JSON list of C-alpha atoms in Angstrom, two decimals:
[
{"chain": "J", "resi": 506, "resn": "MET", "atom": "CA", "xyz": [-1.61, 2.49, 24.26]},
{"chain": "J", "resi": 507, "resn": "ASP", "atom": "CA", "xyz": [1.90, 1.48, 24.55]},
{"chain": "J", "resi": 508, "resn": "MET", "atom": "CA", "xyz": [2.34, -2.51, 24.29]},
{"chain": "J", "resi": 509, "resn": "TRP", "atom": "CA", "xyz": [3.82, -3.25, 27.47]},
{"chain": "J", "resi": 510, "resn": "LYS", "atom": "CA", "xyz": [2.33, -5.17, 29.61]},
{"chain": "J", "resi": 511, "resn": "ALA", "atom": "CA", "xyz": [1.57, -3.72, 33.05]},
{"chain": "J", "resi": 512, "resn": "PHE", "atom": "CA", "xyz": [-0.08, -1.39, 30.57]},
{"chain": "J", "resi": 513, "resn": "ARG", "atom": "CA", "xyz": [-2.62, -4.23, 28.78]},
{"chain": "J", "resi": 514, "resn": "LYS", "atom": "CA", "xyz": [-2.25, -5.80, 32.10]},
{"chain": "J", "resi": 515, "resn": "SER", "atom": "CA", "xyz": [-3.50, -3.07, 33.54]},
{"chain": "J", "resi": 516, "resn": "ALA", "atom": "CA", "xyz": [-6.17, -1.72, 31.64]},
{"chain": "J", "resi": 517, "resn": "LYS", "atom": "CA", "xyz": [-7.52, -4.76, 32.17]},
{"chain": "J", "resi": 518, "resn": "ASN", "atom": "CA", "xyz": [-7.42, -4.81, 35.22]},
{"chain": "J", "resi": 519, "resn": "ASN", "atom": "CA", "xyz": [-9.61, -0.93, 35.25]},
{"chain": "J", "resi": 520, "resn": "VAL", "atom": "CA", "xyz": [-11.84, -0.72, 32.52]},
{"chain": "J", "resi": 521, "resn": "PRO", "atom": "CA", "xyz": [-12.80, -4.75, 31.82]},
{"chain": "J", "resi": 522, "resn": "GLN", "atom": "CA", "xyz": [-15.20, -3.29, 28.82]},
{"chain": "J", "resi": 523, "resn": "ALA", "atom": "CA", "xyz": [-12.12, -1.29, 27.46]},
{"chain": "J", "resi": 524, "resn": "SER", "atom": "CA", "xyz": [-10.26, -2.02, 23.71]},
{"chain": "J", "resi": 525, "resn": "ILE", "atom": "CA", "xyz": [-7.49, -2.38, 23.67]},
{"chain": "J", "resi": 526, "resn": "LEU", "atom": "CA", "xyz": [-5.07, -1.05, 20.46]},
{"chain": "J", "resi": 527, "resn": "PHE", "atom": "CA", "xyz": [-1.55, -0.39, 20.51]},
{"chain": "J", "resi": 528, "resn": "ASP", "atom": "CA", "xyz": [-0.11, 2.62, 19.02]},
{"chain": "J", "resi": 529, "resn": "LYS", "atom": "CA", "xyz": [1.60, 2.31, 15.72]},
{"chain": "J", "resi": 530, "resn": "PHE", "atom": "CA", "xyz": [5.23, 3.44, 16.07]},
{"chain": "J", "resi": 531, "resn": "HIS", "atom": "CA", "xyz": [5.59, -0.12, 18.71]},
{"chain": "J", "resi": 532, "resn": "VAL", "atom": "CA", "xyz": [3.77, -1.91, 16.39]},
{"chain": "J", "resi": 533, "resn": "MET", "atom": "CA", "xyz": [6.25, -0.89, 13.50]},
{"chain": "J", "resi": 534, "resn": "ARG", "atom": "CA", "xyz": [9.49, -1.20, 16.19]},
{"chain": "J", "resi": 535, "resn": "HIS", "atom": "CA", "xyz": [8.53, -4.80, 16.17]},
{"chain": "J", "resi": 536, "resn": "LEU", "atom": "CA", "xyz": [8.19, -5.37, 12.91]},
{"chain": "J", "resi": 537, "resn": "SER", "atom": "CA", "xyz": [11.23, -4.05, 12.70]},
{"chain": "J", "resi": 538, "resn": "GLU", "atom": "CA", "xyz": [12.75, -6.09, 15.06]},
{"chain": "J", "resi": 539, "resn": "ALA", "atom": "CA", "xyz": [11.96, -8.54, 13.41]},
{"chain": "J", "resi": 540, "resn": "LEU", "atom": "CA", "xyz": [12.82, -7.63, 9.47]},
{"chain": "J", "resi": 541, "resn": "ASP", "atom": "CA", "xyz": [16.31, -7.60, 10.93]},
{"chain": "J", "resi": 542, "resn": "GLN", "atom": "CA", "xyz": [16.23, -11.26, 12.37]},
{"chain": "J", "resi": 543, "resn": "VAL", "atom": "CA", "xyz": [15.59, -11.74, 8.49]},
{"chain": "J", "resi": 544, "resn": "ARG", "atom": "CA", "xyz": [18.13, -9.57, 8.10]},
{"chain": "J", "resi": 545, "resn": "LYS", "atom": "CA", "xyz": [21.00, -10.80, 10.64]},
{"chain": "J", "resi": 546, "resn": "SER", "atom": "CA", "xyz": [19.75, -14.39, 9.91]},
{"chain": "J", "resi": 547, "resn": "GLU", "atom": "CA", "xyz": [20.59, -14.21, 5.69]},
{"chain": "J", "resi": 548, "resn": "TYR", "atom": "CA", "xyz": [24.03, -13.13, 5.87]},
{"chain": "J", "resi": 549, "resn": "ALA", "atom": "CA", "xyz": [24.13, -16.13, 8.53]},
{"chain": "J", "resi": 550, "resn": "ARG", "atom": "CA", "xyz": [22.22, -18.81, 6.11]},
{"chain": "J", "resi": 551, "resn": "LEU", "atom": "CA", "xyz": [24.98, -17.86, 3.40]},
{"chain": "J", "resi": 552, "resn": "LYS", "atom": "CA", "xyz": [27.96, -19.73, 2.93]},
{"chain": "J", "resi": 553, "resn": "GLY", "atom": "CA", "xyz": [30.42, -19.38, -0.51]},
{"chain": "J", "resi": 554, "resn": "GLN", "atom": "CA", "xyz": [30.07, -17.05, -2.98]},
{"chain": "J", "resi": 555, "resn": "ASP", "atom": "CA", "xyz": [26.40, -16.40, -2.40]},
{"chain": "J", "resi": 556, "resn": "ARG", "atom": "CA", "xyz": [27.52, -14.99, 1.10]},
{"chain": "J", "resi": 557, "resn": "ALA", "atom": "CA", "xyz": [29.90, -12.41, -0.60]},
{"chain": "J", "resi": 558, "resn": "TYR", "atom": "CA", "xyz": [27.34, -11.40, -3.48]},
{"chain": "J", "resi": 559, "resn": "ILE", "atom": "CA", "xyz": [25.05, -9.90, -0.37]},
{"chain": "J", "resi": 560, "resn": "LYS", "atom": "CA", "xyz": [28.32, -9.61, 1.98]},
{"chain": "J", "resi": 561, "resn": "ASP", "atom": "CA", "xyz": [26.18, -4.97, 1.77]},
{"chain": "J", "resi": 562, "resn": "ILE", "atom": "CA", "xyz": [23.10, -7.58, 3.73]},
{"chain": "J", "resi": 563, "resn": "LYS", "atom": "CA", "xyz": [25.92, -7.04, 7.26]},
{"chain": "J", "resi": 564, "resn": "GLY", "atom": "CA", "xyz": [26.25, -3.05, 6.46]},
{"chain": "J", "resi": 565, "resn": "GLN", "atom": "CA", "xyz": [22.64, -1.88, 5.56]},
{"chain": "J", "resi": 566, "resn": "LYS", "atom": "CA", "xyz": [21.03, -2.33, 8.90]},
{"chain": "J", "resi": 567, "resn": "TYR", "atom": "CA", "xyz": [20.15, 1.18, 8.94]},
{"chain": "J", "resi": 568, "resn": "THR", "atom": "CA", "xyz": [19.18, 1.57, 5.42]},
{"chain": "J", "resi": 569, "resn": "LEU", "atom": "CA", "xyz": [16.97, -1.33, 5.52]},
{"chain": "J", "resi": 570, "resn": "LEU", "atom": "CA", "xyz": [14.96, -0.59, 8.54]},
{"chain": "J", "resi": 571, "resn": "SER", "atom": "CA", "xyz": [14.90, 3.49, 7.29]},
{"chain": "J", "resi": 572, "resn": "HIS", "atom": "CA", "xyz": [11.34, 3.93, 5.66]},
{"chain": "J", "resi": 573, "resn": "HIS", "atom": "CA", "xyz": [11.74, 4.47, 1.82]},
{"chain": "J", "resi": 574, "resn": "GLU", "atom": "CA", "xyz": [10.63, 7.82, 2.12]},
{"chain": "J", "resi": 575, "resn": "ASN", "atom": "CA", "xyz": [13.20, 9.16, 4.17]},
{"chain": "J", "resi": 576, "resn": "LEU", "atom": "CA", "xyz": [15.87, 7.36, 2.09]},
{"chain": "J", "resi": 577, "resn": "THR", "atom": "CA", "xyz": [18.20, 9.57, -0.06]},
{"chain": "J", "resi": 578, "resn": "LEU", "atom": "CA", "xyz": [18.63, 8.06, -3.46]},
{"chain": "J", "resi": 579, "resn": "GLN", "atom": "CA", "xyz": [22.14, 7.04, -2.49]},
{"chain": "J", "resi": 580, "resn": "GLY", "atom": "CA", "xyz": [19.88, 5.29, 0.40]},
{"chain": "J", "resi": 581, "resn": "ARG", "atom": "CA", "xyz": [17.09, 3.85, -2.08]},
{"chain": "J", "resi": 582, "resn": "GLN", "atom": "CA", "xyz": [19.75, 3.28, -4.92]},
{"chain": "J", "resi": 583, "resn": "ALA", "atom": "CA", "xyz": [21.72, 0.83, -1.89]},
{"chain": "J", "resi": 584, "resn": "LEU", "atom": "CA", "xyz": [18.40, 0.05, -0.94]},
{"chain": "J", "resi": 585, "resn": "GLU", "atom": "CA", "xyz": [17.72, -1.56, -4.72]},
{"chain": "J", "resi": 586, "resn": "LYS", "atom": "CA", "xyz": [20.27, -3.77, -4.62]},
{"chain": "J", "resi": 587, "resn": "LEU", "atom": "CA", "xyz": [20.14, -5.10, -1.30]},
{"chain": "J", "resi": 588, "resn": "LEU", "atom": "CA", "xyz": [16.33, -6.48, -1.85]},
{"chain": "J", "resi": 589, "resn": "ALA", "atom": "CA", "xyz": [16.92, -7.24, -5.40]},
{"chain": "J", "resi": 590, "resn": "ALA", "atom": "CA", "xyz": [20.53, -9.08, -4.19]},
{"chain": "J", "resi": 591, "resn": "ASN", "atom": "CA", "xyz": [18.08, -11.77, -1.95]},
{"chain": "J", "resi": 592, "resn": "LYS", "atom": "CA", "xyz": [14.06, -13.48, -2.32]},
{"chain": "J", "resi": 593, "resn": "ARG", "atom": "CA", "xyz": [13.64, -13.33, 1.81]},
{"chain": "J", "resi": 594, "resn": "LEU", "atom": "CA", "xyz": [14.95, -10.10, 2.27]},
{"chain": "J", "resi": 595, "resn": "TYR", "atom": "CA", "xyz": [12.53, -8.40, -0.13]},
{"chain": "J", "resi": 596, "resn": "ILE", "atom": "CA", "xyz": [9.94, -10.01, 0.86]},
{"chain": "J", "resi": 597, "resn": "ALA", "atom": "CA", "xyz": [9.82, -9.68, 4.60]},
{"chain": "J", "resi": 598, "resn": "TYR", "atom": "CA", "xyz": [10.57, -6.35, 3.97]},
{"chain": "J", "resi": 599, "resn": "LEU", "atom": "CA", "xyz": [7.65, -5.14, 1.32]},
{"chain": "J", "resi": 600, "resn": "LEU", "atom": "CA", "xyz": [5.70, -6.95, 4.09]},
{"chain": "J", "resi": 601, "resn": "LYS", "atom": "CA", "xyz": [7.11, -4.87, 6.94]},
{"chain": "J", "resi": 602, "resn": "GLU", "atom": "CA", "xyz": [6.54, -1.91, 4.79]},
{"chain": "J", "resi": 603, "resn": "SER", "atom": "CA", "xyz": [2.69, -2.71, 3.88]},
{"chain": "J", "resi": 604, "resn": "PHE", "atom": "CA", "xyz": [1.29, -2.74, 7.96]},
{"chain": "J", "resi": 605, "resn": "GLY", "atom": "CA", "xyz": [2.10, 0.27, 7.59]},
{"chain": "J", "resi": 606, "resn": "GLN", "atom": "CA", "xyz": [-1.11, 0.97, 6.24]},
{"chain": "J", "resi": 607, "resn": "LEU", "atom": "CA", "xyz": [-3.38, -0.37, 8.95]},
{"chain": "J", "resi": 608, "resn": "TRP", "atom": "CA", "xyz": [-3.68, 2.87, 10.37]},
{"chain": "J", "resi": 609, "resn": "ASP", "atom": "CA", "xyz": [-4.83, 3.93, 7.65]},
{"chain": "J", "resi": 610, "resn": "TYR", "atom": "CA", "xyz": [-8.18, 3.37, 7.39]},
{"chain": "J", "resi": 611, "resn": "GLN", "atom": "CA", "xyz": [-11.38, 5.13, 8.23]},
{"chain": "J", "resi": 612, "resn": "LYS", "atom": "CA", "xyz": [-13.61, 2.01, 8.95]},
{"chain": "J", "resi": 613, "resn": "GLU", "atom": "CA", "xyz": [-13.19, -1.23, 11.22]},
{"chain": "J", "resi": 614, "resn": "GLY", "atom": "CA", "xyz": [-13.64, -3.73, 8.31]},
{"chain": "J", "resi": 615, "resn": "TRP", "atom": "CA", "xyz": [-11.67, -2.74, 5.48]},
{"chain": "J", "resi": 616, "resn": "ALA", "atom": "CA", "xyz": [-8.44, -2.68, 9.23]},
{"chain": "J", "resi": 617, "resn": "ARG", "atom": "CA", "xyz": [-10.08, -6.24, 9.29]},
{"chain": "J", "resi": 618, "resn": "ARG", "atom": "CA", "xyz": [-9.81, -6.77, 6.47]},
{"chain": "J", "resi": 619, "resn": "PHE", "atom": "CA", "xyz": [-6.74, -5.80, 5.66]},
{"chain": "J", "resi": 620, "resn": "PHE", "atom": "CA", "xyz": [-5.06, -7.01, 8.62]},
{"chain": "J", "resi": 621, "resn": "GLU", "atom": "CA", "xyz": [-6.62, -10.50, 7.57]},
{"chain": "J", "resi": 622, "resn": "ASN", "atom": "CA", "xyz": [-4.60, -10.56, 3.95]},
{"chain": "J", "resi": 623, "resn": "TRP", "atom": "CA", "xyz": [-2.02, -9.72, 5.45]},
{"chain": "J", "resi": 624, "resn": "LYS", "atom": "CA", "xyz": [-1.79, -11.92, 8.23]},
{"chain": "J", "resi": 625, "resn": "ALA", "atom": "CA", "xyz": [-2.35, -14.49, 5.12]},
{"chain": "J", "resi": 626, "resn": "ALA", "atom": "CA", "xyz": [0.47, -13.65, 3.02]},
{"chain": "J", "resi": 627, "resn": "LEU", "atom": "CA", "xyz": [3.09, -13.78, 5.98]},
{"chain": "J", "resi": 628, "resn": "LYS", "atom": "CA", "xyz": [2.82, -18.02, 4.63]}
]
């Protein structure tokens, strides 16, 4: 279901025994927003020559937030350059992209294991 609070509240009130599962689109949207926050904070954090070196961060929002397989060759090259320039952004990107694998698991136990490992990687 959508992550909207009203939906969760209605489900809890009307079918309290049901488990709630958020859809991939909405979860990934939140992860994309978090990645964009990292992009903005990294640009703001850097000063002087470091900032000049990665000035491309400011103009690469959509390249960064696009799924890798949807990028053109030019987009992939720009993404590689951007991620090579900043380790924090690179790690945030990998975490966001890898999370999409969660929906590929057929067994709950494997999905839980993946999620716990992914969550540990956030630290």
